[in-house]
Amino acid sequence: MDTEARAAGEGSPAPRRDRRHGGGWTRRRFVGAAAGAAAVVAVPSPAAPPAGTPSPSTESGPRAAAPSRKPSGPRPLYLGTYTSVEGGGTGVGLASYDPESGRITGSGTLAEVPDPSYLAVHPDGRTLYAVDERQDGGVTAVRLADRRVLGTRSTGGAGTCQLSVHPTGRWLLSADYGSGSVAVHPIDASGALGERTDQVTHGSPPPGPGQRGPHAHQFVTGPDGGHVLAVDLGTDTVYSYRLDPGKGTLTEVARAHTRPGAGPRHLTFHPGGRYAYLANEVDDTVAVCAYHPRSGRLDIGEPQPTGSDGGTNYPAQILVTADGRYAFLANRGHNSLARYAVEADGARLRLLGTVPVGGDFPRQIAFSPDGRLLFAANQRSGTVTVFHVDPDGGGLRLAGEPFASPVAVCALPL
């Protein structure tokens, strides 16, 4: 989701479970402009977790890109869009890409999914999951072998804008922007979704400056696998929950607060598991965060520049390379990708500069599985641009012409 046309909704003193938020939610659409470059800047980071903190399992946390492997032949690419806006798509876009050249070739549309603005895949690669970003929020499962829709489940909230699959493959985590809620759904052996096992609405703290209610924007698993974190743009808070591995229920264990009005949107973890990076949409900053796997607590560091040079800009998503050496941030408005060197074992980001994204309003970015390509979905230009990633210097080189895709808001290369 984006920052204009704020969703209506009232905060409340305590979390609410399985309660629908009615009325007032409006999908937000953005207008952005300008591109440029930035100087090299280094900013302090928060203190490291205490000595003795256990190392995270290599199988438990979300990863920006998998270890390099030699690609062979065309690979599948799935594209998210809005189906209910003028000029939007008709469903999930189907395409393939050449892992060497980055060239994209379209192959049709999976039209049975409404407003699939964000996509994720099961760890076994057999099932695709899409949000239904509508007033009655939902999540849909699609079997990739024959592209059969396995069904849709209600999230119990409004405006489902992001989802992720727990690394065990047993649980789907989703975030509802309009109602400021997060939900958990079980995943069965076929990849289909069951009825949700839990839902929490962020009722406190009160909404941040300029916000009319909570706006959950991301729900993701921590590197330890036992904790899941919800990023809420409306309350300027990242909530940490313990996920019961058998029941799929949530227990809140910690809260981390940004400065008022930051508008946190997207969190990604360093491969080492002790640090994470937070993109703040509203105040145009990023922050290095220390993560404590034992408790699930997150400590948010000082705001850092995005390379936008002070112009109108809304950071969207930040990624870290699999080796943990570089990070990339999508800048909507500045229409660029900021490049960072990751230093001190993840504790520090150093801004190297920006690269024009080659499109308008990069809503989401993703690495190919081998980490050699970076895809940017550009919402306003309706294009997907692809870059070659230099593993040694963190450079980005445009891979040919942009691929046209109506209201491109998500690109998922497999």
mmCIF file of C-alpha atoms in Angstrom:
data_model
loop_
_atom_site.group_PDB
_atom_site.id
_atom_site.type_symbol
_atom_site.label_atom_id
_atom_site.label_comp_id
_atom_site.label_asym_id
_atom_site.label_seq_id
_atom_site.Cartn_x
_atom_site.Cartn_y
_atom_site.Cartn_z
ATOM 1 C CA MET A 1 0.000 0.000 0.000
ATOM 2 C CA ASP A 2 1.017 3.648 -0.325
ATOM 3 C CA THR A 3 0.701 6.850 1.690
ATOM 4 C CA GLU A 4 -2.001 8.934 -0.048
ATOM 5 C CA ALA A 5 -5.738 8.760 0.694
ATOM 6 C CA ARG A 6 -5.261 7.524 4.258
ATOM 7 C CA ALA A 7 -7.414 4.694 5.477
ATOM 8 C CA ALA A 8 -10.018 5.524 8.090
ATOM 9 C CA GLY A 9 -10.056 3.643 11.375
ATOM 10 C CA GLU A 10 -9.797 4.238 15.099
ATOM 11 C CA GLY A 11 -7.087 3.009 17.437
ATOM 12 C CA SER A 12 -8.063 1.197 20.640
ATOM 13 C CA PRO A 13 -6.233 0.436 23.850
ATOM 14 C CA ALA A 14 -5.674 -3.296 23.302
ATOM 15 C CA PRO A 15 -5.330 -5.824 20.465
ATOM 16 C CA ARG A 16 -8.586 -7.251 19.124
ATOM 17 C CA ARG A 17 -8.886 -10.784 17.721
ATOM 18 C CA ASP A 18 -11.110 -11.865 14.820
ATOM 19 C CA ARG A 19 -12.916 -8.558 14.564
ATOM 20 C CA ARG A 20 -13.821 -7.112 11.167
ATOM 21 C CA HIS A 21 -13.019 -3.482 10.416
ATOM 22 C CA GLY A 22 -15.880 -2.065 8.401
ATOM 23 C CA GLY A 23 -16.002 0.957 6.100
ATOM 24 C CA GLY A 24 -13.612 3.816 5.538
ATOM 25 C CA TRP A 25 -10.760 1.968 3.907
ATOM 26 C CA THR A 26 -9.637 3.372 0.586
ATOM 27 C CA ARG A 27 -6.913 1.942 -1.637
ATOM 28 C CA ARG A 28 -4.077 4.373 -1.947
ATOM 29 C CA ARG A 29 -2.400 5.279 -5.187
ATOM 30 C CA PHE A 30 0.742 7.308 -5.620
ATOM 31 C CA VAL A 31 2.172 10.003 -7.835
ATOM 32 C CA GLY A 32 5.956 10.226 -7.825
ATOM 33 C CA ALA A 33 8.672 12.082 -9.663
ATOM 34 C CA ALA A 34 12.399 12.728 -10.180
ATOM 35 C CA ALA A 35 15.569 10.687 -10.074
ATOM 36 C CA GLY A 36 19.116 11.386 -8.997
ATOM 37 C CA ALA A 37 22.192 10.220 -7.105
ATOM 38 C CA ALA A 38 23.549 10.424 -3.561
ATOM 39 C CA ALA A 39 26.828 10.942 -1.795
ATOM 40 C CA VAL A 40 28.511 8.301 0.355
ATOM 41 C CA VAL A 41 27.245 8.514 3.944
ATOM 42 C CA ALA A 42 27.981 6.358 6.982
ATOM 43 C CA VAL A 43 25.684 6.413 10.010
ATOM 44 C CA PRO A 44 25.977 4.719 13.414
ATOM 45 C CA SER A 45 23.884 1.645 14.161
ATOM 46 C CA PRO A 46 22.295 0.264 17.342
ATOM 47 C CA ALA A 47 24.270 -1.851 19.743
ATOM 48 C CA ALA A 48 24.689 -5.507 18.907
ATOM 49 C CA PRO A 49 22.681 -8.162 20.733
ATOM 50 C CA PRO A 50 24.415 -9.391 23.888
ATOM 51 C CA ALA A 51 27.178 -11.940 23.694
ATOM 52 C CA GLY A 52 25.933 -15.480 23.757
ATOM 53 C CA THR A 53 22.917 -14.834 21.572
ATOM 54 C CA PRO A 54 22.340 -18.062 19.652
ATOM 55 C CA SER A 55 23.017 -18.081 15.949
ATOM 56 C CA PRO A 56 19.853 -18.382 13.842
ATOM 57 C CA SER A 57 19.100 -21.508 11.878
ATOM 58 C CA THR A 58 20.004 -21.160 8.242
ATOM 59 C CA GLU A 59 16.604 -22.616 7.388
ATOM 60 C CA SER A 60 14.413 -20.394 9.566
ATOM 61 C CA GLY A 61 14.558 -16.788 8.441
ATOM 62 C CA PRO A 62 13.536 -14.911 5.288
ATOM 63 C CA ARG A 63 16.313 -14.467 2.794
ATOM 64 C CA ALA A 64 16.790 -11.780 0.158
ATOM 65 C CA ALA A 65 18.427 -14.222 -2.224
ATOM 66 C CA ALA A 66 19.435 -17.878 -2.088
ATOM 67 C CA PRO A 67 23.061 -19.000 -2.464
ATOM 68 C CA SER A 68 24.294 -18.781 -6.016
ATOM 69 C CA ARG A 69 23.606 -21.688 -8.319
ATOM 70 C CA LYS A 70 24.085 -22.008 -12.034
ATOM 71 C CA PRO A 71 20.787 -21.239 -13.813
ATOM 72 C CA SER A 72 19.684 -23.219 -16.827
ATOM 73 C CA GLY A 73 16.915 -22.376 -19.295
ATOM 74 C CA PRO A 74 14.004 -19.948 -18.902
ATOM 75 C CA ARG A 75 12.695 -19.498 -15.380
ATOM 76 C CA PRO A 76 9.126 -18.615 -14.287
ATOM 77 C CA LEU A 77 8.158 -15.076 -13.293
ATOM 78 C CA TYR A 78 4.863 -14.085 -11.679
ATOM 79 C CA LEU A 79 3.592 -10.514 -11.709
ATOM 80 C CA GLY A 80 1.240 -8.800 -9.281
ATOM 81 C CA THR A 81 -1.159 -6.011 -10.241
ATOM 82 C CA TYR A 82 -4.451 -4.344 -9.367
ATOM 83 C CA THR A 83 -7.438 -5.597 -11.330
ATOM 84 C CA SER A 84 -9.900 -2.999 -10.041
ATOM 85 C CA VAL A 85 -8.113 0.158 -11.204
ATOM 86 C CA GLU A 86 -8.137 1.812 -14.605
ATOM 87 C CA GLY A 87 -5.367 0.399 -16.762
ATOM 88 C CA GLY A 88 -4.726 -2.459 -14.351
ATOM 89 C CA GLY A 89 -4.210 -6.099 -15.161
ATOM 90 C CA THR A 90 -6.713 -8.949 -15.253
ATOM 91 C CA GLY A 91 -5.015 -11.211 -12.703
ATOM 92 C CA VAL A 92 -1.603 -12.655 -11.883
ATOM 93 C CA GLY A 93 0.708 -12.045 -14.832
ATOM 94 C CA LEU A 94 2.499 -15.121 -16.192
ATOM 95 C CA ALA A 95 5.949 -14.739 -17.719
ATOM 96 C CA SER A 96 9.421 -16.238 -17.889
ATOM 97 C CA TYR A 97 12.897 -14.728 -17.781
ATOM 98 C CA ASP A 98 16.279 -15.706 -19.137
ATOM 99 C CA PRO A 99 18.601 -16.061 -16.103
ATOM 100 C CA GLU A 100 21.608 -15.012 -18.168
ATOM 101 C CA SER A 101 20.298 -11.971 -20.049
ATOM 102 C CA GLY A 102 17.408 -11.027 -17.762
ATOM 103 C CA ARG A 103 15.040 -10.760 -20.726
ATOM 104 C CA ILE A 104 11.365 -11.260 -19.808
ATOM 105 C CA THR A 105 8.805 -12.971 -22.050
ATOM 106 C CA GLY A 106 5.099 -12.790 -21.245
ATOM 107 C CA SER A 107 2.867 -15.869 -21.483
ATOM 108 C CA GLY A 108 -0.589 -14.854 -20.284
ATOM 109 C CA THR A 109 -2.610 -14.211 -17.147
ATOM 110 C CA LEU A 110 -4.130 -16.181 -14.317
ATOM 111 C CA ALA A 111 -7.408 -14.273 -14.224
ATOM 112 C CA GLU A 112 -9.092 -15.981 -11.256
ATOM 113 C CA VAL A 113 -7.308 -13.888 -8.616
ATOM 114 C CA PRO A 114 -8.651 -10.358 -7.905
ATOM 115 C CA ASP A 115 -6.250 -7.508 -7.047
ATOM 116 C CA PRO A 116 -3.196 -9.762 -6.528
ATOM 117 C CA SER A 117 -0.905 -6.938 -5.450
ATOM 118 C CA TYR A 118 1.598 -9.118 -3.574
ATOM 119 C CA LEU A 119 2.815 -12.667 -4.194
ATOM 120 C CA ALA A 120 4.822 -15.321 -2.363
ATOM 121 C CA VAL A 121 5.750 -18.944 -3.029
ATOM 122 C CA HIS A 122 5.794 -21.993 -0.753
ATOM 123 C CA PRO A 123 9.304 -23.194 0.214
ATOM 124 C CA ASP A 124 8.767 -26.362 -1.846
ATOM 125 C CA GLY A 125 8.072 -24.224 -4.940
ATOM 126 C CA ARG A 126 4.762 -25.917 -5.736
ATOM 127 C CA THR A 127 2.208 -23.333 -4.556
ATOM 128 C CA LEU A 128 1.812 -19.613 -5.218
ATOM 129 C CA TYR A 129 0.037 -17.368 -2.718
ATOM 130 C CA ALA A 130 -1.530 -14.001 -3.559
ATOM 131 C CA VAL A 131 -3.250 -11.317 -1.540
ATOM 132 C CA ASP A 132 -6.711 -10.159 -2.569
ATOM 133 C CA GLU A 133 -6.246 -6.489 -1.766
ATOM 134 C CA ARG A 134 -9.880 -5.516 -1.356
ATOM 135 C CA GLN A 135 -12.201 -4.234 1.360
ATOM 136 C CA ASP A 136 -12.906 -7.850 2.325
ATOM 137 C CA GLY A 137 -9.296 -8.966 2.545
ATOM 138 C CA GLY A 138 -8.323 -12.437 1.434
ATOM 139 C CA VAL A 139 -5.467 -14.755 0.511
ATOM 140 C CA THR A 140 -5.523 -17.197 -2.409
ATOM 141 C CA ALA A 141 -3.500 -20.365 -3.089
ATOM 142 C CA VAL A 142 -2.623 -21.482 -6.637
ATOM 143 C CA ARG A 143 -1.056 -24.850 -7.517
ATOM 144 C CA LEU A 144 1.712 -24.039 -9.975
ATOM 145 C CA ALA A 145 1.865 -27.410 -11.758
ATOM 146 C CA ASP A 146 -1.480 -26.807 -13.473
ATOM 147 C CA ARG A 147 -2.223 -23.238 -12.251
ATOM 148 C CA ARG A 148 -5.328 -24.430 -10.485
ATOM 149 C CA VAL A 149 -6.749 -22.102 -7.816
ATOM 150 C CA LEU A 150 -6.933 -24.139 -4.597
ATOM 151 C CA GLY A 151 -9.198 -21.657 -2.862
ATOM 152 C CA THR A 152 -9.372 -18.325 -1.074
ATOM 153 C CA ARG A 153 -9.585 -17.661 2.649
ATOM 154 C CA SER A 154 -10.708 -14.495 4.404
ATOM 155 C CA THR A 155 -8.100 -12.732 6.516
ATOM 156 C CA GLY A 156 -10.833 -11.164 8.625
ATOM 157 C CA GLY A 157 -9.430 -7.723 7.828
ATOM 158 C CA ALA A 158 -9.462 -5.085 5.111
ATOM 159 C CA GLY A 159 -7.000 -4.391 2.322
ATOM 160 C CA THR A 160 -4.642 -7.370 2.558
ATOM 161 C CA CYS A 161 -1.400 -5.941 1.184
ATOM 162 C CA GLN A 162 1.409 -8.402 2.010
ATOM 163 C CA LEU A 163 1.966 -12.044 2.853
ATOM 164 C CA SER A 164 4.790 -14.469 3.546
ATOM 165 C CA VAL A 165 5.155 -18.201 4.127
ATOM 166 C CA HIS A 166 6.704 -19.451 7.342
ATOM 167 C CA PRO A 167 9.941 -21.324 6.552
ATOM 168 C CA THR A 168 8.391 -24.596 7.801
ATOM 169 C CA GLY A 169 5.796 -24.269 5.027
ATOM 170 C CA ARG A 170 2.993 -24.845 7.555
ATOM 171 C CA TRP A 171 1.705 -21.294 8.025
ATOM 172 C CA LEU A 172 0.782 -18.322 5.827
ATOM 173 C CA LEU A 173 1.243 -14.899 7.426
ATOM 174 C CA SER A 174 -0.668 -11.914 6.042
ATOM 175 C CA ALA A 175 -0.952 -8.176 6.782
ATOM 176 C CA ASP A 176 -4.116 -6.105 6.337
ATOM 177 C CA TYR A 177 -3.362 -2.455 5.685
ATOM 178 C CA GLY A 178 -6.905 -1.124 5.944
ATOM 179 C CA SER A 179 -7.755 -2.694 9.295
ATOM 180 C CA GLY A 180 -4.246 -2.719 10.766
ATOM 181 C CA SER A 181 -4.426 -6.450 11.454
ATOM 182 C CA VAL A 182 -2.337 -9.561 10.870
ATOM 183 C CA ALA A 183 -3.551 -13.130 10.384
ATOM 184 C CA VAL A 184 -2.259 -16.707 10.321
ATOM 185 C CA HIS A 185 -3.622 -19.471 8.067
ATOM 186 C CA PRO A 186 -2.581 -23.143 8.098
ATOM 187 C CA ILE A 187 -1.202 -24.706 4.922
ATOM 188 C CA ASP A 188 -2.020 -28.361 4.276
ATOM 189 C CA ALA A 189 0.061 -30.953 2.426
ATOM 190 C CA SER A 190 -1.439 -29.941 -0.931
ATOM 191 C CA GLY A 191 -0.533 -26.277 -0.412
ATOM 192 C CA ALA A 192 -4.172 -25.262 0.169
ATOM 193 C CA LEU A 193 -5.136 -22.908 2.988
ATOM 194 C CA GLY A 194 -7.294 -23.705 5.995
ATOM 195 C CA GLU A 195 -9.391 -21.337 8.075
ATOM 196 C CA ARG A 196 -7.282 -18.812 9.931
ATOM 197 C CA THR A 197 -5.933 -19.862 13.301
ATOM 198 C CA ASP A 198 -5.404 -16.352 14.657
ATOM 199 C CA GLN A 199 -5.827 -12.674 13.936
ATOM 200 C CA VAL A 200 -4.628 -9.629 15.869
ATOM 201 C CA THR A 201 -5.571 -5.994 15.241
ATOM 202 C CA HIS A 202 -3.057 -3.372 16.343
ATOM 203 C CA GLY A 203 -5.056 -1.236 18.775
ATOM 204 C CA SER A 204 -2.148 0.492 20.499
ATOM 205 C CA PRO A 205 -0.120 2.651 20.543
ATOM 206 C CA PRO A 206 -2.289 5.441 19.087
ATOM 207 C CA PRO A 207 -1.818 6.205 15.371
ATOM 208 C CA GLY A 208 1.235 8.262 14.471
ATOM 209 C CA PRO A 209 1.206 11.835 13.120
ATOM 210 C CA GLY A 210 -1.048 12.158 10.067
ATOM 211 C CA GLN A 211 -2.441 8.622 10.450
ATOM 212 C CA ARG A 212 -6.084 7.756 11.099
ATOM 213 C CA GLY A 213 -5.535 4.241 12.339
ATOM 214 C CA PRO A 214 -3.192 1.233 12.358
ATOM 215 C CA HIS A 215 -1.902 0.081 8.962
ATOM 216 C CA ALA A 216 -0.168 -3.294 9.044
ATOM 217 C CA HIS A 217 2.134 -3.448 6.034
ATOM 218 C CA GLN A 218 4.246 -6.583 6.490
ATOM 219 C CA PHE A 219 4.213 -9.842 8.456
ATOM 220 C CA VAL A 220 7.445 -11.813 8.307
ATOM 221 C CA THR A 221 9.322 -14.555 10.167
ATOM 222 C CA GLY A 222 12.413 -13.726 12.210
ATOM 223 C CA PRO A 223 15.694 -15.569 11.615
ATOM 224 C CA ASP A 224 15.119 -17.792 14.652
ATOM 225 C CA GLY A 225 11.890 -19.162 13.151
ATOM 226 C CA GLY A 226 9.959 -18.953 16.397
ATOM 227 C CA HIS A 227 9.081 -15.281 16.209
ATOM 228 C CA VAL A 228 7.116 -13.374 13.579
ATOM 229 C CA LEU A 229 7.260 -9.596 13.204
ATOM 230 C CA ALA A 230 4.533 -7.231 12.010
ATOM 231 C CA VAL A 231 5.479 -3.840 10.608
ATOM 232 C CA ASP A 232 2.729 -1.252 11.124
ATOM 233 C CA LEU A 233 3.002 2.013 9.212
ATOM 234 C CA GLY A 234 0.094 3.633 11.071
ATOM 235 C CA THR A 235 1.301 3.094 14.635
ATOM 236 C CA ASP A 236 5.042 3.570 13.905
ATOM 237 C CA THR A 237 5.645 0.189 15.533
ATOM 238 C CA VAL A 238 7.140 -3.224 14.785
ATOM 239 C CA TYR A 239 5.331 -5.893 16.826
ATOM 240 C CA SER A 240 7.071 -9.167 17.710
ATOM 241 C CA TYR A 241 4.951 -12.269 18.276
ATOM 242 C CA ARG A 242 5.788 -15.789 19.291
ATOM 243 C CA LEU A 243 4.148 -18.207 16.852
ATOM 244 C CA ASP A 244 2.927 -21.468 18.330
ATOM 245 C CA PRO A 245 4.310 -24.052 15.844
ATOM 246 C CA GLY A 246 1.465 -26.488 16.424
ATOM 247 C CA LYS A 247 -1.565 -24.246 16.831
ATOM 248 C CA GLY A 248 -0.663 -21.255 14.668
ATOM 249 C CA THR A 249 -1.561 -18.792 17.414
ATOM 250 C CA LEU A 250 0.216 -15.534 18.238
ATOM 251 C CA THR A 251 1.492 -14.205 21.564
ATOM 252 C CA GLU A 252 2.899 -10.679 21.588
ATOM 253 C CA VAL A 253 6.345 -10.521 23.218
ATOM 254 C CA ALA A 254 7.797 -7.130 22.285
ATOM 255 C CA ARG A 255 7.246 -3.819 20.515
ATOM 256 C CA ALA A 256 9.795 -1.580 18.823
ATOM 257 C CA HIS A 257 8.861 2.026 18.103
ATOM 258 C CA THR A 258 10.260 4.236 15.367
ATOM 259 C CA ARG A 259 10.343 7.983 15.818
ATOM 260 C CA PRO A 260 6.852 9.528 15.447
ATOM 261 C CA GLY A 261 5.761 9.867 11.833
ATOM 262 C CA ALA A 262 8.405 7.527 10.367
ATOM 263 C CA GLY A 263 5.799 5.226 8.835
ATOM 264 C CA PRO A 264 7.704 1.884 8.831
ATOM 265 C CA ARG A 265 6.854 -0.224 5.777
ATOM 266 C CA HIS A 266 9.286 -3.073 5.138
ATOM 267 C CA LEU A 267 11.803 -5.041 7.213
ATOM 268 C CA THR A 268 14.493 -7.396 5.943
ATOM 269 C CA PHE A 269 17.074 -9.384 7.891
ATOM 270 C CA HIS A 270 20.806 -9.658 7.384
ATOM 271 C CA PRO A 271 21.850 -13.287 6.717
ATOM 272 C CA GLY A 272 23.762 -13.311 10.005
ATOM 273 C CA GLY A 273 20.455 -13.010 11.848
ATOM 274 C CA ARG A 274 21.536 -10.363 14.366
ATOM 275 C CA TYR A 275 20.582 -7.264 12.368
ATOM 276 C CA ALA A 276 17.722 -6.098 10.198
ATOM 277 C CA TYR A 277 17.006 -3.063 8.020
ATOM 278 C CA LEU A 278 13.788 -1.077 8.143
ATOM 279 C CA ALA A 279 12.452 1.098 5.297
ATOM 280 C CA ASN A 280 10.368 4.017 6.614
ATOM 281 C CA GLU A 281 7.892 5.156 3.980
ATOM 282 C CA VAL A 282 6.591 8.407 5.444
ATOM 283 C CA ASP A 283 9.753 10.188 6.621
ATOM 284 C CA ASP A 284 11.961 8.863 3.763
ATOM 285 C CA THR A 285 14.567 7.048 5.871
ATOM 286 C CA VAL A 286 16.035 3.637 6.578
ATOM 287 C CA ALA A 287 17.267 2.306 9.910
ATOM 288 C CA VAL A 288 19.604 -0.448 11.075
ATOM 289 C CA CYS A 289 17.989 -2.597 13.760
ATOM 290 C CA ALA A 290 19.544 -5.025 16.238
ATOM 291 C CA TYR A 291 17.566 -8.277 16.534
ATOM 292 C CA HIS A 292 17.547 -10.518 19.613
ATOM 293 C CA PRO A 293 16.551 -14.036 18.505
ATOM 294 C CA ARG A 294 16.060 -15.383 22.022
ATOM 295 C CA SER A 295 13.383 -12.801 22.917
ATOM 296 C CA GLY A 296 12.245 -11.657 19.461
ATOM 297 C CA ARG A 297 12.986 -8.069 20.431
ATOM 298 C CA LEU A 298 14.019 -5.516 17.819
ATOM 299 C CA ASP A 299 16.016 -2.358 18.646
ATOM 300 C CA ILE A 300 15.566 0.328 15.978
ATOM 301 C CA GLY A 301 18.564 2.556 15.268
ATOM 302 C CA GLU A 302 18.816 6.146 14.076
ATOM 303 C CA PRO A 303 17.263 7.242 10.731
ATOM 304 C CA GLN A 304 19.574 7.160 7.754
ATOM 305 C CA PRO A 305 19.372 8.689 4.246
ATOM 306 C CA THR A 306 17.833 6.999 1.219
ATOM 307 C CA GLY A 307 19.719 8.979 -1.413
ATOM 308 C CA SER A 308 16.628 10.941 -2.442
ATOM 309 C CA ASP A 309 18.333 14.302 -1.824
ATOM 310 C CA GLY A 310 15.386 15.621 0.157
ATOM 311 C CA GLY A 311 12.823 15.499 -2.650
ATOM 312 C CA THR A 312 9.426 13.809 -2.455
ATOM 313 C CA ASN A 313 10.175 10.144 -1.943
ATOM 314 C CA TYR A 314 8.584 7.082 -0.368
ATOM 315 C CA PRO A 315 10.950 4.161 0.281
ATOM 316 C CA ALA A 316 9.239 0.879 -0.565
ATOM 317 C CA GLN A 317 11.372 -2.205 0.030
ATOM 318 C CA ILE A 318 14.915 -3.030 1.073
ATOM 319 C CA LEU A 319 16.805 -6.241 0.182
ATOM 320 C CA VAL A 320 20.129 -7.703 1.290
ATOM 321 C CA THR A 321 22.339 -9.945 -0.835
ATOM 322 C CA ALA A 322 22.728 -13.556 0.317
ATOM 323 C CA ASP A 323 26.352 -12.963 1.295
ATOM 324 C CA GLY A 324 25.294 -9.982 3.422
ATOM 325 C CA ARG A 325 27.648 -7.518 1.716
ATOM 326 C CA TYR A 326 25.201 -5.170 -0.043
ATOM 327 C CA ALA A 327 21.680 -3.836 0.351
ATOM 328 C CA PHE A 328 19.335 -2.202 -2.161
ATOM 329 C CA LEU A 329 16.389 0.097 -1.496
ATOM 330 C CA ALA A 330 13.530 0.951 -3.889
ATOM 331 C CA ASN A 331 12.788 4.688 -3.906
ATOM 332 C CA ARG A 332 9.349 5.724 -5.177
ATOM 333 C CA GLY A 333 9.343 9.360 -6.246
ATOM 334 C CA HIS A 334 13.087 9.587 -6.659
ATOM 335 C CA ASN A 335 12.627 6.584 -8.976
ATOM 336 C CA SER A 336 15.913 5.026 -8.044
ATOM 337 C CA LEU A 337 17.557 2.084 -6.364
ATOM 338 C CA ALA A 338 19.791 3.116 -3.479
ATOM 339 C CA ARG A 339 22.923 1.017 -3.034
ATOM 340 C CA TYR A 340 24.445 0.351 0.380
ATOM 341 C CA ALA A 341 27.584 -1.411 1.525
ATOM 342 C CA VAL A 342 26.804 -3.520 4.590
ATOM 343 C CA GLU A 343 29.613 -3.281 7.110
ATOM 344 C CA ALA A 344 30.568 -4.451 10.611
ATOM 345 C CA ASP A 345 28.928 -7.867 10.158
ATOM 346 C CA GLY A 346 25.601 -6.198 9.407
ATOM 347 C CA ALA A 347 25.676 -3.473 12.051
ATOM 348 C CA ARG A 348 26.238 -0.589 9.649
ATOM 349 C CA LEU A 349 24.934 0.603 6.269
ATOM 350 C CA ARG A 350 27.034 2.887 4.096
ATOM 351 C CA LEU A 351 25.189 4.633 1.276
ATOM 352 C CA LEU A 352 27.131 4.233 -1.964
ATOM 353 C CA GLY A 353 24.750 6.134 -4.229
ATOM 354 C CA THR A 354 21.668 5.601 -6.363
ATOM 355 C CA VAL A 355 20.923 4.132 -9.778
ATOM 356 C CA PRO A 356 17.913 5.255 -11.890
ATOM 357 C CA VAL A 357 15.355 2.456 -11.808
ATOM 358 C CA GLY A 358 14.360 2.940 -15.453
ATOM 359 C CA GLY A 359 10.666 3.219 -14.579
ATOM 360 C CA ASP A 360 8.190 5.212 -12.524
ATOM 361 C CA PHE A 361 7.412 4.392 -8.893
ATOM 362 C CA PRO A 362 9.285 1.147 -8.020
ATOM 363 C CA ARG A 363 6.783 -0.460 -5.653
ATOM 364 C CA GLN A 364 8.642 -3.731 -5.032
ATOM 365 C CA ILE A 365 12.003 -5.350 -5.773
ATOM 366 C CA ALA A 366 13.168 -8.982 -5.740
ATOM 367 C CA PHE A 367 16.290 -11.022 -6.434
ATOM 368 C CA SER A 368 16.342 -14.018 -8.731
ATOM 369 C CA PRO A 369 17.052 -17.240 -6.756
ATOM 370 C CA ASP A 370 20.736 -17.168 -7.724
ATOM 371 C CA GLY A 371 21.036 -13.504 -6.689
ATOM 372 C CA ARG A 372 22.467 -12.419 -10.040
ATOM 373 C CA LEU A 373 19.422 -10.422 -11.165
ATOM 374 C CA LEU A 374 17.281 -7.803 -9.437
ATOM 375 C CA PHE A 375 13.697 -7.160 -10.605
ATOM 376 C CA ALA A 376 11.872 -3.870 -9.967
ATOM 377 C CA ALA A 377 8.094 -3.573 -10.394
ATOM 378 C CA ASN A 378 7.275 0.011 -11.386
ATOM 379 C CA GLN A 379 3.676 0.830 -10.562
ATOM 380 C CA ARG A 380 3.036 4.083 -12.432
ATOM 381 C CA SER A 381 4.920 3.244 -15.626
ATOM 382 C CA GLY A 382 3.490 -0.291 -15.734
ATOM 383 C CA THR A 383 6.884 -1.862 -16.297
ATOM 384 C CA VAL A 384 9.328 -4.327 -14.797
ATOM 385 C CA THR A 385 12.999 -3.471 -15.068
ATOM 386 C CA VAL A 386 15.776 -6.006 -14.553
ATOM 387 C CA PHE A 387 19.345 -5.373 -13.400
ATOM 388 C CA HIS A 388 22.471 -7.491 -13.349
ATOM 389 C CA VAL A 389 23.953 -7.483 -9.824
ATOM 390 C CA ASP A 390 27.734 -7.277 -9.493
ATOM 391 C CA PRO A 391 28.574 -9.640 -6.600
ATOM 392 C CA ASP A 392 31.973 -8.035 -6.043
ATOM 393 C CA GLY A 393 31.150 -4.323 -6.030
ATOM 394 C CA GLY A 394 27.402 -4.220 -5.520
ATOM 395 C CA GLY A 395 26.897 -2.453 -8.836
ATOM 396 C CA LEU A 396 23.670 -2.589 -10.839
ATOM 397 C CA ARG A 397 23.587 -2.738 -14.641
ATOM 398 C CA LEU A 398 20.315 -2.461 -16.557
ATOM 399 C CA ALA A 399 19.479 -5.672 -18.428
ATOM 400 C CA GLY A 400 17.808 -4.518 -21.622
ATOM 401 C CA GLU A 401 14.500 -2.714 -22.100
ATOM 402 C CA PRO A 402 11.745 -2.657 -19.461
ATOM 403 C CA PHE A 403 8.983 -5.247 -19.773
ATOM 404 C CA ALA A 404 5.454 -3.829 -20.033
ATOM 405 C CA SER A 405 3.081 -5.125 -17.333
ATOM 406 C CA PRO A 406 -0.120 -3.265 -16.372
ATOM 407 C CA VAL A 407 0.162 -1.481 -13.007
ATOM 408 C CA ALA A 408 3.145 -3.610 -12.034
ATOM 409 C CA VAL A 409 3.302 -3.745 -8.238
ATOM 410 C CA CYS A 410 5.039 -7.072 -7.616
ATOM 411 C CA ALA A 411 7.548 -9.269 -9.479
ATOM 412 C CA LEU A 412 8.273 -12.773 -8.174
ATOM 413 C CA PRO A 413 11.048 -14.616 -10.051
ATOM 414 C CA LEU A 414 11.483 -18.329 -9.316
#
